[in-house]
Amino acid sequence: MNTPLEGFSKLSKADKIDWIAKHYTKDVEATKSILEKYWNTDPKVQKLHDEFIENTISNYYLPFAVAPNFLINGKLYAIPMTIEESSVVAAASKAAKFWLTRGGFKTEILGTEKVGQVHFIYKGDTEKLQSFFEEIEPELRKSVSDITLNMEKRGGGITKIQLRDLSDQMEGYYQLHCTFETLDAMGANFINSCLEQFAKTLEAKAQSFDGFSDEEKNLEVVMSILSNYVPNCLVRAEVSCAISELNAGGMSGEEFAQKFVQAIAIAKIEPYRAVTHNKGIMNGIDAVVLATGNDFRAVEAGVHAYAAKDGTYSSLTHATIDGDTFKFWIEIPLALGTVGGLTSLHPLVKLALEILQNPSAKKLMEIVAVAGLAQNFAAVRSLVTTGIQNGHMKMHLLNMLNQLGATEAEKMQLVEHFKHHVVTNASVKEALEKIQSQ
Ligand code: MEV
């Protein structure tokens, strides 16, 4: 039985590895060798990565790929993607190429509002709290002037502070519901710093507010934190073309458009399908969010809350046939940054942003939304034509062959073979064994 260890974080990297290997793995030398193999050969780069988080013992590689030929508002982009799932990048590239000759993607920013809240408990008269809030609102803003100075110089800052009464849902529960414009920063640190200062000012001012009774003066902050639900930090991306131009998978444009719209309609009303449908969208979104050093967990949480905003979890994309025009679009909340955080630290993140021509946060929102829409187009197109496994298993073929230890020559031969045969675990194993026995 392993026993807990005090002060693991204070051990040297070598000692951490030693301890982990001895206590939790079967082969100490093999464990050390894997971990070391993934270290960067440049100690300066390794140190940088070590310091991103705590207790680092190695680096965890994911592929860094590029999907070219994305025409967005008349400009061509190659989109960097970081993801482990085979076929995602190929699907994005295929969708980009499809729309390249059909007018490309059009995008629009619908809002950039970020949100943060101070949650507090106040046991007393709501009207008194309202007049207290109106009196101290300017002081709340003044108390964060040091924090907001630079952001305000660039045109951002706090946009609104509202008092919200939620005491009908939980006894004494109120909020300062605050909105922010954080420009090219994702803004989490800026927002949380403002909120924590608001909380202090709120409690201190309550103590000295003459209109409050002693109990009311003891208004108590529970917590102060940004919200990853940003329904007004919204971007729309769209493609459209004549139905006659939609020939795909051997179907007529009309048949394809109809099936496609039906597939989206199903994802709108049926949560089991909507979750997988949106997962496919997030394949594209997360890959770009990760490549550009943004917080994909924040994006995921916000996006799924948005997908459920009308009370049922539903599709994030929409499609219509209007006369002879097919239209397909996404509306999605994305809180992203192109300054701060990892953006100037991680060499590959810097490169990803350079490949995207150093976009503003708004431009990055547009690019990410396009990646999501393209991914969804590719998935739904496969689903309503050939089925998903056809392309999926072909892309997965190399993973299977690597797992079976195939040589380069065997891989080449089998990739050719499976252009005309169905890929399954059994069929790949059998075909490899056949070559090997010859
Ligand atoms: C797989 O990663 C994503 C899909 O399941 C998405 C979808 O079903 O729309 C193919």
PDB file of C-alpha atoms and ligand atoms in Angstrom, residues 83 85-88 267 273-283 375-383 388-389 392, ligand 1:
ATOM      1  CA  ILE A  83      -5.967  17.815 -31.331  1.00  0.00           C
ATOM      2  CA  GLU A  85      -8.409  12.821 -32.835  1.00  0.00           C
ATOM      3  CA  SER A  86      -7.581  11.579 -36.326  1.00  0.00           C
ATOM      4  CA  SER A  87      -9.770  12.939 -39.142  1.00  0.00           C
ATOM      5  CA  VAL A  88     -10.595  16.294 -37.480  1.00  0.00           C
ATOM      6  CA  ALA A 267     -30.095  18.061 -33.448  1.00  0.00           C
ATOM      7  CA  ARG A 273     -28.202  13.868 -30.963  1.00  0.00           C
ATOM      8  CA  ALA A 274     -27.550  17.534 -30.069  1.00  0.00           C
ATOM      9  CA  VAL A 275     -24.737  16.604 -27.662  1.00  0.00           C
ATOM     10  CA  THR A 276     -22.867  14.574 -30.311  1.00  0.00           C
ATOM     11  CA  HIS A 277     -23.625  17.177 -32.969  1.00  0.00           C
ATOM     12  CA  ASN A 278     -22.146  19.898 -30.752  1.00  0.00           C
ATOM     13  CA  LYS A 279     -19.235  17.628 -29.782  1.00  0.00           C
ATOM     14  CA  GLY A 280     -18.343  17.566 -33.474  1.00  0.00           C
ATOM     15  CA  ILE A 281     -18.437  21.384 -33.526  1.00  0.00           C
ATOM     16  CA  MET A 282     -16.164  21.466 -30.476  1.00  0.00           C
ATOM     17  CA  ASN A 283     -13.672  19.194 -32.292  1.00  0.00           C
ATOM     18  CA  GLN A 375     -16.174  20.818 -38.666  1.00  0.00           C
ATOM     19  CA  ASN A 376     -19.914  20.459 -38.267  1.00  0.00           C
ATOM     20  CA  PHE A 377     -20.450  20.747 -42.017  1.00  0.00           C
ATOM     21  CA  ALA A 378     -17.914  17.987 -42.641  1.00  0.00           C
ATOM     22  CA  ALA A 379     -19.420  15.707 -39.972  1.00  0.00           C
ATOM     23  CA  VAL A 380     -23.046  16.168 -41.015  1.00  0.00           C
ATOM     24  CA  ARG A 381     -22.112  15.832 -44.682  1.00  0.00           C
ATOM     25  CA  SER A 382     -20.512  12.461 -43.959  1.00  0.00           C
ATOM     26  CA  LEU A 383     -23.379  11.393 -41.731  1.00  0.00           C
ATOM     27  CA  ILE A 388     -19.001   8.583 -40.619  1.00  0.00           C
ATOM     28  CA  GLN A 389     -17.028   5.342 -40.377  1.00  0.00           C
ATOM     29  CA  HIS A 392     -13.067   7.915 -39.843  1.00  0.00           C
TER      30      HIS A 392
HETATM   31  C1  MEV B   1     -16.732  12.622 -33.720  1.00  0.00           C
HETATM   32  O1  MEV B   1     -15.621  13.089 -33.009  1.00  0.00           O
HETATM   33  C2  MEV B   1     -17.700  13.724 -34.010  1.00  0.00           C
HETATM   34  C3  MEV B   1     -19.004  13.313 -34.696  1.00  0.00           C
HETATM   35  O2  MEV B   1     -19.656  12.280 -33.943  1.00  0.00           O
HETATM   36  C4  MEV B   1     -19.874  14.534 -34.770  1.00  0.00           C
HETATM   37  C5  MEV B   1     -21.283  14.288 -35.235  1.00  0.00           C
HETATM   38  O3  MEV B   1     -21.827  13.186 -35.044  1.00  0.00           O
HETATM   39  O4  MEV B   1     -21.873  15.255 -35.759  1.00  0.00           O
HETATM   40  C6  MEV B   1     -18.739  12.741 -36.050  1.00  0.00           C
END
